XYZ file of C-alpha atoms in Angstrom:
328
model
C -31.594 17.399 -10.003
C -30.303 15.336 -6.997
C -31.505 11.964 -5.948
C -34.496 11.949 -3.874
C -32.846 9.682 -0.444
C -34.429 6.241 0.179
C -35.325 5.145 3.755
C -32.727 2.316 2.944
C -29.119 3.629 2.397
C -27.941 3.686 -1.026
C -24.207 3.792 -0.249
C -22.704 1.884 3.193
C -19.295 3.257 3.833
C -17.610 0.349 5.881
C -14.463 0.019 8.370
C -12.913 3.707 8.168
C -10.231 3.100 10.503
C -8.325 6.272 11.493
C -10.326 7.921 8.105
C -12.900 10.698 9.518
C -15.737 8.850 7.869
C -18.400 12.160 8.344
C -16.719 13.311 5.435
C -17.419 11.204 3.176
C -21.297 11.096 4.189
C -21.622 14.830 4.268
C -20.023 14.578 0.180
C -22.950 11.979 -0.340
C -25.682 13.740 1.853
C -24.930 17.066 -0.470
C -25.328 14.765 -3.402
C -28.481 13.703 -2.139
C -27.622 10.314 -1.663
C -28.586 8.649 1.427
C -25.794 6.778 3.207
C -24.520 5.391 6.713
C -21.192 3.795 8.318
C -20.526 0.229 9.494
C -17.828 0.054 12.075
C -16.961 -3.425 10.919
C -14.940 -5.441 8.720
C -17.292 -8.774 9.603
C -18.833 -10.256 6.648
C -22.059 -11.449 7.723
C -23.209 -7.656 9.338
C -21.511 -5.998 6.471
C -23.960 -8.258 3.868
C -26.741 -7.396 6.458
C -26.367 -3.825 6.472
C -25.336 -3.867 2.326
C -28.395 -5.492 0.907
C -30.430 -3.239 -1.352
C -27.152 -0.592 -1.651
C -26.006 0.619 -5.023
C -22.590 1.275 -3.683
C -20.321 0.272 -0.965
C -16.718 2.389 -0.011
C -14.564 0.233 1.514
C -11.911 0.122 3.884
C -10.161 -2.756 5.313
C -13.113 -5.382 4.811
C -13.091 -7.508 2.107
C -16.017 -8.113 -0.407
C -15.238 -11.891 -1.967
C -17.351 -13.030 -5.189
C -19.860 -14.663 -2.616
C -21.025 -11.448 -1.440
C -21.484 -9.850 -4.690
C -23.384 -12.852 -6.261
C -25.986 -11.516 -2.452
C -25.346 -7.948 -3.802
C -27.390 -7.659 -7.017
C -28.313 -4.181 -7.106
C -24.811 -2.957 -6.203
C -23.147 -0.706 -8.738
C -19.630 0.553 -7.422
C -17.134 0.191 -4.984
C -14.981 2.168 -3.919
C -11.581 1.196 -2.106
C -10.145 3.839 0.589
C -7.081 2.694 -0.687
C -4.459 2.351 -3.949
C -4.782 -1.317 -3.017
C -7.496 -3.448 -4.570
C -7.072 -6.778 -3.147
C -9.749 -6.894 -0.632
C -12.319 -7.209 -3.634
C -12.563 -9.463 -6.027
C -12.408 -7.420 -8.887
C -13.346 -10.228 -11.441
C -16.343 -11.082 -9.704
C -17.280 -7.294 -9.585
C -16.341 -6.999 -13.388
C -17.827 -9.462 -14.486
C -21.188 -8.415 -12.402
C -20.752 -5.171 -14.315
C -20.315 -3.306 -11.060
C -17.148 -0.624 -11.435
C -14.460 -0.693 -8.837
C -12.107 2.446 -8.297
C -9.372 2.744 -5.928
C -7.249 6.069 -4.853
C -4.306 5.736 -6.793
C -2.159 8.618 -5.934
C -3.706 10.205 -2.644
C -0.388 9.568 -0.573
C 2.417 8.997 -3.437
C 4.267 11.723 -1.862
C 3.853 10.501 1.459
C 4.511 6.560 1.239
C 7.277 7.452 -1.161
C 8.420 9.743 1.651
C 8.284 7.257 4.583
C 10.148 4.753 2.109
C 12.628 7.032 1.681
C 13.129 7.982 5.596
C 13.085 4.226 6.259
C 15.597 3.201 4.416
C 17.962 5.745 5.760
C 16.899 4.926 8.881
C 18.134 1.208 8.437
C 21.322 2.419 6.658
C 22.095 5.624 9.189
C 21.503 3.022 12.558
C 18.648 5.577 13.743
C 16.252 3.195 16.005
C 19.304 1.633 17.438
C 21.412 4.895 17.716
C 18.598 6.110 19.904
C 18.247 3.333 22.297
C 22.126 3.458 22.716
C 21.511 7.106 23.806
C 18.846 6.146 26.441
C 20.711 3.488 27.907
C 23.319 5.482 28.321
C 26.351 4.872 25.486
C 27.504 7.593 23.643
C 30.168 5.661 21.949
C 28.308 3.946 19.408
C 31.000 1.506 19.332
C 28.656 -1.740 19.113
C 26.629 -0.393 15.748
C 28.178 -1.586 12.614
C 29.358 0.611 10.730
C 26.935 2.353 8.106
C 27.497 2.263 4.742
C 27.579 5.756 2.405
C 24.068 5.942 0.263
C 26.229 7.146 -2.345
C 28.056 4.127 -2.787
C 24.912 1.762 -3.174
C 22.523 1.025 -5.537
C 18.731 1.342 -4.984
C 16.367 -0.842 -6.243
C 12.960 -0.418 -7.428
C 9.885 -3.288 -8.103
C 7.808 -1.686 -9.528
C 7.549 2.026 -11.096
C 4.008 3.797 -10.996
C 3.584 6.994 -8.923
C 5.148 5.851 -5.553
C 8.251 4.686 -7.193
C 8.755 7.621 -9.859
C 8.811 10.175 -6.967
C 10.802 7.981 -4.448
C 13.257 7.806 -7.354
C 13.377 11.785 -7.133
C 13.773 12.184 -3.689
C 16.439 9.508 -3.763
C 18.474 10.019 -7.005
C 21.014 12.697 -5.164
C 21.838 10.100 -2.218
C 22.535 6.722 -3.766
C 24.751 5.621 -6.567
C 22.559 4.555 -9.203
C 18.648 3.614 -9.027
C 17.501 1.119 -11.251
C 13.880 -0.492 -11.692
C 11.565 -3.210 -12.594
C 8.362 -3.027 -14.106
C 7.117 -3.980 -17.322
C 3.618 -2.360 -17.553
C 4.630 1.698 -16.982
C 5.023 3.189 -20.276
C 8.657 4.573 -21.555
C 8.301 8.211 -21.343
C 7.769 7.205 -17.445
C 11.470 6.558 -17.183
C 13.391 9.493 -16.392
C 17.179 9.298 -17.542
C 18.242 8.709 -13.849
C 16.545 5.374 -13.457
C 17.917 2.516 -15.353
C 15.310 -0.761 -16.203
C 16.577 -3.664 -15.504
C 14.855 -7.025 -15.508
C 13.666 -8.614 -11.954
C 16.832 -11.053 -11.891
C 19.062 -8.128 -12.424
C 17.224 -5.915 -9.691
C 17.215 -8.577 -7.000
C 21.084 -9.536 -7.432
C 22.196 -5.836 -8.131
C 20.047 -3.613 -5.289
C 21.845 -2.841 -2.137
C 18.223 -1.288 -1.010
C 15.085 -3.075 -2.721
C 11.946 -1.474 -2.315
C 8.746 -2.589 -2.859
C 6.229 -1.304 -4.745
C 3.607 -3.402 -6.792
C 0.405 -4.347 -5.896
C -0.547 -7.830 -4.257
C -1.823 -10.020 -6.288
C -1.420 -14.097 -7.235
C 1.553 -13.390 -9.217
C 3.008 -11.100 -6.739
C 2.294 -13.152 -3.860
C 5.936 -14.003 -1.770
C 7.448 -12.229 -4.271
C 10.332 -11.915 -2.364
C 10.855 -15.451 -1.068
C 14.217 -17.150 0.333
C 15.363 -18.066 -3.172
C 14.802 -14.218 -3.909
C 16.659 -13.016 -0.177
C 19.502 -15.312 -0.848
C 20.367 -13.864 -4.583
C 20.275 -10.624 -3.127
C 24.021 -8.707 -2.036
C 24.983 -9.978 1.020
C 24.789 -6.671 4.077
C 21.320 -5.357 1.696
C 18.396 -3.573 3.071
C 14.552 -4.445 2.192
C 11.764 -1.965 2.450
C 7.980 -2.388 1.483
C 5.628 -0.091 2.114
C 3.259 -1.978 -0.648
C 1.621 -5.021 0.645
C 2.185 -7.729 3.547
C 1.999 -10.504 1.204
C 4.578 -9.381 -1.160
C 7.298 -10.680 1.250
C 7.494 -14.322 2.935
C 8.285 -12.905 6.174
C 9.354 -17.042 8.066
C 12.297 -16.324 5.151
C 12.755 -12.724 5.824
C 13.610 -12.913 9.437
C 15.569 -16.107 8.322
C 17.493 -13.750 6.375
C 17.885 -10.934 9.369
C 18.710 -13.677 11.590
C 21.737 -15.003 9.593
C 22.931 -11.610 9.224
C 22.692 -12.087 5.145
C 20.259 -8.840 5.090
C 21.588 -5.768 7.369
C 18.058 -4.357 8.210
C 14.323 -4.059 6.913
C 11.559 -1.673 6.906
C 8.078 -3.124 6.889
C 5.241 -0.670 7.122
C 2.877 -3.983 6.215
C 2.449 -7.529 7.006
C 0.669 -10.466 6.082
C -1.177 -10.161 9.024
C -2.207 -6.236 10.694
C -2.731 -5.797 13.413
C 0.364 -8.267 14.070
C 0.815 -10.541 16.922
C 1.862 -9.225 19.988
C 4.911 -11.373 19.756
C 5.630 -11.015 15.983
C 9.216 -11.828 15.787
C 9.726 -9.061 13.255
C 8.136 -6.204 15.186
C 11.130 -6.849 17.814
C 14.062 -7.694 15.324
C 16.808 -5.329 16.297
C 17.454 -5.015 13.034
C 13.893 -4.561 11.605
C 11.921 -1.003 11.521
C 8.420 -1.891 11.857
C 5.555 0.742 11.436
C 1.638 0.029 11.495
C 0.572 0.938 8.311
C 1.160 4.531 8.331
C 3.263 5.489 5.307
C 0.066 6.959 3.608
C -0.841 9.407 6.807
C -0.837 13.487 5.997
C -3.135 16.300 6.611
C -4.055 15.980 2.644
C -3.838 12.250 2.374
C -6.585 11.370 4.834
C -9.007 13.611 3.686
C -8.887 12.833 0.524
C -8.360 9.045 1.516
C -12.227 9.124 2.008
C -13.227 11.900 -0.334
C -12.313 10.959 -3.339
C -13.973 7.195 -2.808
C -17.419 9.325 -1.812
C -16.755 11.336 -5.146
C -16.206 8.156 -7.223
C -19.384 6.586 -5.549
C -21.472 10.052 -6.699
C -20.251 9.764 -10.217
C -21.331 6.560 -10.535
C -24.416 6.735 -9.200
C -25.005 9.643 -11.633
C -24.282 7.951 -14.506
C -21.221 9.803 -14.787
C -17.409 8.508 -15.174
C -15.791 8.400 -12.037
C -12.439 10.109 -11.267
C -10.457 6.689 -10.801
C -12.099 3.743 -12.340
C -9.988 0.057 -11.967
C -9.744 -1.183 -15.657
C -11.031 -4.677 -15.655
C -12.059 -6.629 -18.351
C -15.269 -9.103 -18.173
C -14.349 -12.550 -18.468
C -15.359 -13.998 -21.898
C -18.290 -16.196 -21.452
């Protein structure tokens, strides 16, 4: 039997972005759970418009352990993304409310944008191009691209993204090894060698990022990390902003030590209008579109809505975020 609706919303689906957020109300209108959308990522009108809600689906805002303490009825929420860092998932854990992300929506797509990026930076693309439309046709002031088969490709990280990045790439580069110590051996096909972070970092022509942001993670790749990597290597991170310390990365652009980068994220989106990065002539810079498909973005919002139904049913939701309480 379906929940009679409330006059007050039981589920506020906040900050949608490019996400077509009727979707995910008509999921929890059929469900017979009463909901509405907040175009807004501000704290104080998103605890406004939150108070009494069992659930919340979230988009870019963030939901800090203040706001939950001012959320007491609140059950679940769900992320519109595989990233979790806008909540504060021990706060929410340890509130007993159940956080689930989308995990594997795009994993095709951001592995495939990864993979176009990088031989973007290695084939010259952007700057072929804007030879082309000023006019050369000699290509004579490009440096001269390196074969993919002759480099190694390096991996942090190997959950979904990576594994199928690692397929698409195996035929064109040398040898693709990895880091991660949490995915499980029968993960690791017989084409991908695991390697420690030291190793990866010194050995990767390419190094692509992708782990999830979090204090450990945090400027992961940092000048001590930019300067042991091979000297003419390419970074890409489709992952997280924060994963890269970018005053070091254009440091390392600058000096010529790293031949390009692709950045679909930065510590700071939308960036500055005068982001020296977004300029770099050796830097490919997209806004945070390596998850966009026909598929993705429906089920970008669907999925959350279904996860939000679950758990207001008492049921399991498709893609809990295993967090343990804190011991008190």
């Amino acid at each position: 039997m379906s929940a009679t609706p409330l006059s007050k919303p039981q589920v506020l689906i906040t900050d949608a972005a490019d996400l077509d957020h009727t979707i995910a109300l008509d999921l929890l209108s059929a469900a017979g759970i009463q909901a509405e959308y907040l175009n807004s990522r501000d704290r104080s009108e998103i605890l406004a418009a939150a108070r009494g809600c069992s659930g919340i689906i979230l988009g870019y805002a963030s939901l800090d352990a203040g706001m939950i303490a001012e959320l007491p009825e609140l059950k679940v929420v769900a992320t519109m993304s595989a990233g979790f860092d806008m909540v504060d998932v021990r706060a929410a854990a340890d509130a007993g409310i159940t956080v689930c992300t989308v995990p594997s929506a795009a994993t095709q797509d951001v592995a495939t944008h990864a993979f176009a990026g990088m031989l973007a930076l290695i084939r010259q693309i952007p700057r072929s191009q804007a030879l082309t439309r000023a006019g050369d046709w000699t290509g004579t002031g490009l440096p001269v691209p390196p074969r993919p088969s002759n480099l190694v490709l390096g991996l942090v990280g190997f959950g979904r993204i990576a594994q199928y990045l690692a397929e698409l790439a195996a035929p064109a580069f040398k040898e693709i090894i990895a880091y991660d110590p949490f995915t499980p051996a029968e993960f690791w096909p017989a084409t991908v060698r695991q390697v420690g972070l030291d190793e990866l970092i010194a050995t990767s022509n390419v190094l692509s990022l992708h782990t999830p942001l979090t204090p450990n993670t945090e400027n992961l790749i940092d000048a001590t990390a930019l300067a042991a990597m091979p000297d003419g290597s390419y970074l890409v991170n489709v992952s997280r902003g924060g994963l890269v310390d970018e005053t070091a990365l254009l440091a390392a652009l600058d000096s010529g030590k790293l031949a390009g980068a692709m950045l679909d994220v930065l510590a700071q989106e939308p960036a500055p209008a005068d982001h020296p990065l977004v300029a770099h002539p050796s830097a490919i810079v997209t806004p945070h579109t390596a998850y966009r498909s026909d598929a993705s973005l429906r089920e970008y919002i669907a999925l959350p809505a279904r996860n939000a139904i679950a758990v207001l049913r008492g049921a399991e939701p498709e893609t809990p975020l295993r967090v343990a309480a804190a011991a008190h």
